[in-house]
Short mmCIF file of C-alpha atoms in Angstrom, two decimals:
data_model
loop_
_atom_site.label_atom_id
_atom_site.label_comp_id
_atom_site.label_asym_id
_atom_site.label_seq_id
_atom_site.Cartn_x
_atom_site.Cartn_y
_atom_site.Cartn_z
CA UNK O 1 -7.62 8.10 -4.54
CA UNK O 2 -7.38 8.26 -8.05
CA UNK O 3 -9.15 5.44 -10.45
CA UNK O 4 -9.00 4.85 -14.55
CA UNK O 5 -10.54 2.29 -16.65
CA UNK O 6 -7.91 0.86 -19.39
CA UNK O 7 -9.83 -0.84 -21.79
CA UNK O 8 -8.57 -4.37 -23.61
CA UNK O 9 -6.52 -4.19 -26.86
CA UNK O 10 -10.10 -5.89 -28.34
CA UNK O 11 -12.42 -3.44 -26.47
CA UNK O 12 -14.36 -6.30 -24.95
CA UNK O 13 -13.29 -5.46 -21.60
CA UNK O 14 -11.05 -3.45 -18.97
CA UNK O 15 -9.00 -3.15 -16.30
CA UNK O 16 -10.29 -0.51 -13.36
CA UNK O 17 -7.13 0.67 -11.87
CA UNK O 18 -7.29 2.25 -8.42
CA UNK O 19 -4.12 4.03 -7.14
CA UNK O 20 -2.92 6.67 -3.99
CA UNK O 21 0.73 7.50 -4.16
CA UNK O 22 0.58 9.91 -0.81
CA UNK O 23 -1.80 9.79 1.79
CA UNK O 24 -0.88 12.63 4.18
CA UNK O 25 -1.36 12.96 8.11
CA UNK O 26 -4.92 12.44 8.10
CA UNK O 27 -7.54 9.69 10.45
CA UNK O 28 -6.39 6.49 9.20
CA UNK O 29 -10.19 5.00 10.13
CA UNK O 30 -11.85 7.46 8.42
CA UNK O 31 -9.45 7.71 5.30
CA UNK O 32 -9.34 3.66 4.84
CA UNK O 33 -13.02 3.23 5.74
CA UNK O 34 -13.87 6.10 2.94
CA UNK O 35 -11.49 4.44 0.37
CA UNK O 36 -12.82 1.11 0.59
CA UNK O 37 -16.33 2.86 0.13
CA UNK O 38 -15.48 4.62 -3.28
CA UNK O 39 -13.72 1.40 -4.48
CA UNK O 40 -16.90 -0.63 -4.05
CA UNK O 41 -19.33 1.87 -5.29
CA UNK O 42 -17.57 2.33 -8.55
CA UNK O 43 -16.69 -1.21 -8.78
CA UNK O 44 -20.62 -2.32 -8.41
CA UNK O 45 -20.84 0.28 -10.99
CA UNK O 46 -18.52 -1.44 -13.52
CA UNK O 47 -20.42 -4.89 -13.00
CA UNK O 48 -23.58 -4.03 -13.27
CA UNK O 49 -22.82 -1.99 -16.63
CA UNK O 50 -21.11 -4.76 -17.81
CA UNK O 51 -24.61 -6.67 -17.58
CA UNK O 52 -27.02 -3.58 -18.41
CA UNK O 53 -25.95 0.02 -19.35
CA UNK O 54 -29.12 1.01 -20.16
CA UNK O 55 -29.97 -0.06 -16.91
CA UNK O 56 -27.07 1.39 -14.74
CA UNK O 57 -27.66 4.77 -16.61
CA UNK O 58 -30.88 5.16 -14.89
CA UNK O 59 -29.54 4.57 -11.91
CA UNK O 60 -28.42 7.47 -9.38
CA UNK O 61 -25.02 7.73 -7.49
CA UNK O 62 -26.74 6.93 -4.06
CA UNK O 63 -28.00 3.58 -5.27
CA UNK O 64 -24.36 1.99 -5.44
CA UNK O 65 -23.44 3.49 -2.35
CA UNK O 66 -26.31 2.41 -0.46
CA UNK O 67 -25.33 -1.29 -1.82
CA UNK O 68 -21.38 -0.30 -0.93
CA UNK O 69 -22.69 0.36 2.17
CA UNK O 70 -24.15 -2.99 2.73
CA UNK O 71 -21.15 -5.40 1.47
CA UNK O 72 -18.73 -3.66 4.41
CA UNK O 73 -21.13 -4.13 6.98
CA UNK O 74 -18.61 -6.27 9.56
CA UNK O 75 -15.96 -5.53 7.07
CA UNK O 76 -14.01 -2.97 9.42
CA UNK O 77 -14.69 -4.68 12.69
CA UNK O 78 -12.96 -7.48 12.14
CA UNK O 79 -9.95 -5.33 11.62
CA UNK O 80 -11.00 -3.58 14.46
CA UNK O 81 -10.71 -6.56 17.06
CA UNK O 82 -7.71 -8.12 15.48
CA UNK O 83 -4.77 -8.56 18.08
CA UNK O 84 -1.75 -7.22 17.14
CA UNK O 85 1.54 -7.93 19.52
CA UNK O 86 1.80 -5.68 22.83
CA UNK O 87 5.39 -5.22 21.22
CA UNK O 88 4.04 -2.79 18.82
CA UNK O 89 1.92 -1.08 21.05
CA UNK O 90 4.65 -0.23 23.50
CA UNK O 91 6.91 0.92 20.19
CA UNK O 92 4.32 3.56 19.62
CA UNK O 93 5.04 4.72 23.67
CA UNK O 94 8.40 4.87 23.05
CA UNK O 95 10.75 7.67 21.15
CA UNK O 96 14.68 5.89 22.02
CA UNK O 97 15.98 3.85 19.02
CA UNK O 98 17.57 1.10 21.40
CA UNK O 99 14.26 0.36 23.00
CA UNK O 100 12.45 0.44 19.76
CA UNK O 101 15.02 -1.98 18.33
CA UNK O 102 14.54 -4.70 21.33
CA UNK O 103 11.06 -4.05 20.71
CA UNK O 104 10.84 -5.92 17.01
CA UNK O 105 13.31 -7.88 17.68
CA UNK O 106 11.51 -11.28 16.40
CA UNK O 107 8.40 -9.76 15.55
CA UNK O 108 6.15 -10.48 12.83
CA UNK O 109 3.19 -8.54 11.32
CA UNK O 110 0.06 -10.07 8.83
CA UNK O 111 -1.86 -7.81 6.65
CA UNK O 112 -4.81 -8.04 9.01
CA UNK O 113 -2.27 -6.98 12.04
CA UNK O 114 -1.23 -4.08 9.99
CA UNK O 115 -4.75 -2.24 9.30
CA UNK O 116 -5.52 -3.45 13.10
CA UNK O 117 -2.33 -1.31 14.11
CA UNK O 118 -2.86 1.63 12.07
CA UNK O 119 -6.38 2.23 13.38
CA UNK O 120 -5.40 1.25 16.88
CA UNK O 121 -2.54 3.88 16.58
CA UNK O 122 -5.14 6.84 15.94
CA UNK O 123 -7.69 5.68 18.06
CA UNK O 124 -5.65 4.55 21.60
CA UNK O 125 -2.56 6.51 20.69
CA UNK O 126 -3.37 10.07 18.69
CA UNK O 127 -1.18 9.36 16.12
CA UNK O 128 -2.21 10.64 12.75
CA UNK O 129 -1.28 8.55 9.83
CA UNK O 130 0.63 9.12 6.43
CA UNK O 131 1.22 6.80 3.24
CA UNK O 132 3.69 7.47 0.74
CA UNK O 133 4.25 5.39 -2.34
CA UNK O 134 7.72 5.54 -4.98
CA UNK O 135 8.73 4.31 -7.98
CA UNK O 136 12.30 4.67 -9.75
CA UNK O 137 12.43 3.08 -13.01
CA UNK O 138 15.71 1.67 -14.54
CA UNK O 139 17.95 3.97 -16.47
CA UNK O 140 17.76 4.51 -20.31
CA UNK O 141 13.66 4.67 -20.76
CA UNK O 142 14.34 8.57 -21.05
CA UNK O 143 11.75 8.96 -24.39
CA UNK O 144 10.66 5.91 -24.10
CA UNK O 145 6.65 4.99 -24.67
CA UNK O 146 5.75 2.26 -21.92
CA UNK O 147 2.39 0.90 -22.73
CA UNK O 148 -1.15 1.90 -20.63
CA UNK O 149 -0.88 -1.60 -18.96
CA UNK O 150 1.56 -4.36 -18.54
CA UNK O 151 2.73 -7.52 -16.56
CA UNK O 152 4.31 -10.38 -16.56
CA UNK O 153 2.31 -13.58 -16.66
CA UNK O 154 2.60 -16.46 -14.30
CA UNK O 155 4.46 -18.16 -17.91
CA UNK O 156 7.16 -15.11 -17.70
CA UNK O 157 5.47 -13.76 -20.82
CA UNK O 158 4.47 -10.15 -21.09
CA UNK O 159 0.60 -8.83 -21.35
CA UNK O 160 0.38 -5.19 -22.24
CA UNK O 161 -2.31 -2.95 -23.31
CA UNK O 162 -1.21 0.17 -25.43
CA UNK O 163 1.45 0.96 -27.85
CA UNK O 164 5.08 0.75 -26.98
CA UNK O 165 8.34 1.12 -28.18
CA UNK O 166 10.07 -1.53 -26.39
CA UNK O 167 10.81 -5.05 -26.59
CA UNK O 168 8.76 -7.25 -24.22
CA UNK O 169 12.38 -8.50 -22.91
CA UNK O 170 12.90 -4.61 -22.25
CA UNK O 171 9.44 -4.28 -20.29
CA UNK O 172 10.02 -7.39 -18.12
CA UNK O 173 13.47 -5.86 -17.39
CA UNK O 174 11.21 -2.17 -16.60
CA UNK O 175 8.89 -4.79 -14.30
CA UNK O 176 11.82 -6.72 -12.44
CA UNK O 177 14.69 -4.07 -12.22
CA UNK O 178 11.92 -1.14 -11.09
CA UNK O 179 12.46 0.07 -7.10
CA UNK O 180 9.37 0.43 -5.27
CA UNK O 181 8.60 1.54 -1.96
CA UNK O 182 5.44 1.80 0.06
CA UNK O 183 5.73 3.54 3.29
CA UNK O 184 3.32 3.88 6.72
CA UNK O 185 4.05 7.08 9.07
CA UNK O 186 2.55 6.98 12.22
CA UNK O 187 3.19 11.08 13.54
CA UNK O 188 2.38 12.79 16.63
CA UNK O 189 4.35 15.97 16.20
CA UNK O 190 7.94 15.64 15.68
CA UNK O 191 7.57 12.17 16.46
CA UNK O 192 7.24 9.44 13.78
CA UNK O 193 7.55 5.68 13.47
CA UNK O 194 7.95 4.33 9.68
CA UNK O 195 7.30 0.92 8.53
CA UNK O 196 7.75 0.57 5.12
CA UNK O 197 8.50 -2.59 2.10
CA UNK O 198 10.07 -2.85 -0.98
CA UNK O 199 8.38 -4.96 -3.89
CA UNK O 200 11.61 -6.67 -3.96
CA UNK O 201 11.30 -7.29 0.01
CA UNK O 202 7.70 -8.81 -0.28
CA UNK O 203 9.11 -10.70 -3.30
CA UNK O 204 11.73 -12.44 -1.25
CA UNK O 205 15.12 -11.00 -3.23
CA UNK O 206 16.38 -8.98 -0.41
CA UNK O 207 18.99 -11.43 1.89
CA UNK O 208 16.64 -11.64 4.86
CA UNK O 209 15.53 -14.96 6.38
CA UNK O 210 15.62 -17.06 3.11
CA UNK O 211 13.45 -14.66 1.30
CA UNK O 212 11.02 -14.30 3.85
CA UNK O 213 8.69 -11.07 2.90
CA UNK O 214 9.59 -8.65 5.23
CA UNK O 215 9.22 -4.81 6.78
CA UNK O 216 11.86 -1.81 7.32
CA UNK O 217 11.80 0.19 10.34
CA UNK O 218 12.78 3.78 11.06
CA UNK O 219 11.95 6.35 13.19
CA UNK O 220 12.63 10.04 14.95
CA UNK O 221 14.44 7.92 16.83
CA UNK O 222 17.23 7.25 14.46
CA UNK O 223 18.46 11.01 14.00
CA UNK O 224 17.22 11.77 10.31
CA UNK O 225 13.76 14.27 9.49
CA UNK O 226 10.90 12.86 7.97
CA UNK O 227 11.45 15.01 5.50
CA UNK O 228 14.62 13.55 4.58
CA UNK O 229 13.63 10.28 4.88
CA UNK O 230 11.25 10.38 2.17
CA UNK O 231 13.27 12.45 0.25
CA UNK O 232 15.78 9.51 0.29
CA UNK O 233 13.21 7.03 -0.59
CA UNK O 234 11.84 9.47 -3.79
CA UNK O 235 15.51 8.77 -4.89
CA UNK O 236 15.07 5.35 -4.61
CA UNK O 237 18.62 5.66 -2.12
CA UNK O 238 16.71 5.31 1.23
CA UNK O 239 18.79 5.39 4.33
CA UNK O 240 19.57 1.37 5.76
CA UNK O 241 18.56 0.69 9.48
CA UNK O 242 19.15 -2.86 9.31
CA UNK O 243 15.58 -3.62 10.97
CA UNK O 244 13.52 -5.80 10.06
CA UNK O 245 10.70 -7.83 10.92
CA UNK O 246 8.61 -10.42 8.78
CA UNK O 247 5.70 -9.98 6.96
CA UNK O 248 3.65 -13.37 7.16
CA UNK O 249 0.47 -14.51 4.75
CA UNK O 250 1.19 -11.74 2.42
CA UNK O 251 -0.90 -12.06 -0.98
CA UNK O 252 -3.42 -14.73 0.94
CA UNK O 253 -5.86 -12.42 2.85
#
């Protein structure tokens, strides 16, 4: 995990940006329960500086995570004892693309369902677990300065924090025309399942189901490497399996 603090264009205040672009073939429980832990810490860090940095100078390292600690006690076990769909526990048993096909056919998967999955995957099936995060920005930004921070507000204005040479109608085009994809491996051997989303699939402008937020599917199963898989998703010029299953409550847990 990497985290930065990009301060407001008045210095009054920030934005604490935490970010992983690859997370590779490690213990999903211990990697997401450790992640959540460093978040916290530094987060209670930020607040209580806010308040009193003379304080939160005196104050050691152990003393936020001890208080970390404390605010994700239950936090994981909920996750933990979340059902998820025997479908997707029998797609982890199986390695043939036409059962694994029958086997989301009509599925759906929640946030909670997701995290529930990926820990049950390690700890009832031995599969280790990788995350892989791209971006592809539109063509002609080649010397272009894009500012620290930016977004579009829910008014379809744009809020950015750092110096730019582009117009805010060229930044909103950088926000909406921009390809990202966030991947989940689960890998045991030469054996991988791959569920992975598009912003523009979570943001309902791929033709599925009325704009219904939705996953990607691919496996071993479907004759292509890992390792050409992600290579065609760095390109932003991923390979099509026509799989899909929806992604429900997304943005409300």
């Amino acid at each position: 995990m990497s985290t930065k603090k990009i301060f407001d264009e008045n210095g009054q205040g920030f934005t604490r940006i935490f970010s992983t672009d690859k997370v590779e073939k490690v213990n999903p429980v211990e990697y997401y329960k450790t992640y959540e832990l460093e978040k916290r810490t530094i987060s209670l860090r930020d607040l209580l500086n806010a308040k009193n940095p003379f304080l939160t100078s005196l104050l050691e390292d152990d003393f936020f995570i001890k208080k970390a600690e404390e605010t994700l006690v239950g936090f994981f076990e909920q996750f933990e004892n979340t059902k998820v769909h025997n479908n997707f526990l029998e797609l982890l048993k199986t390695t043939r693309k036409k059962d694994q096909v029958k086997l989301l056919r009509g599925m759906t998967l929640n946030p909670d369902e997701l995290i529930s999955l990926i820990f049950k995957s390690y700890n009832d099936f031995g599969f280790i677990y990788s995350k892989y995060l791209f971006e592809n920005l539109p063509n002609g930004l080649e010397g272009k300065k894009l500012p620290k921070l930016f977004h579009i507000k829910d008014d379809g204005t744009i809020e950015k924090v750092g110096e730019t040479d582009l117009s805010d109608g060229q930044l909103k085009n950088v926000i909406e025309q921009r390809k990202v994809i966030v991947s989940h491996f689960f890998e045991q051997g030469d054996i991988w399942h791959c569920f992975f989303l598009t912003y523009n699939s979570i943001a309902g402008k791929e033709n599925h189901n009325n704009g219904q937020p939705h996953f990607h599917y691919i496996s071993s199963g479907f004759e292509i490497s890992k390792e050409d898989f992600i290579e065609s998703m760095r390109t932003g010029n991923y390979k099509s399996t026509n799989i899909h299953f929806d992604l429900l409550d997304y943005g409300n847990q």
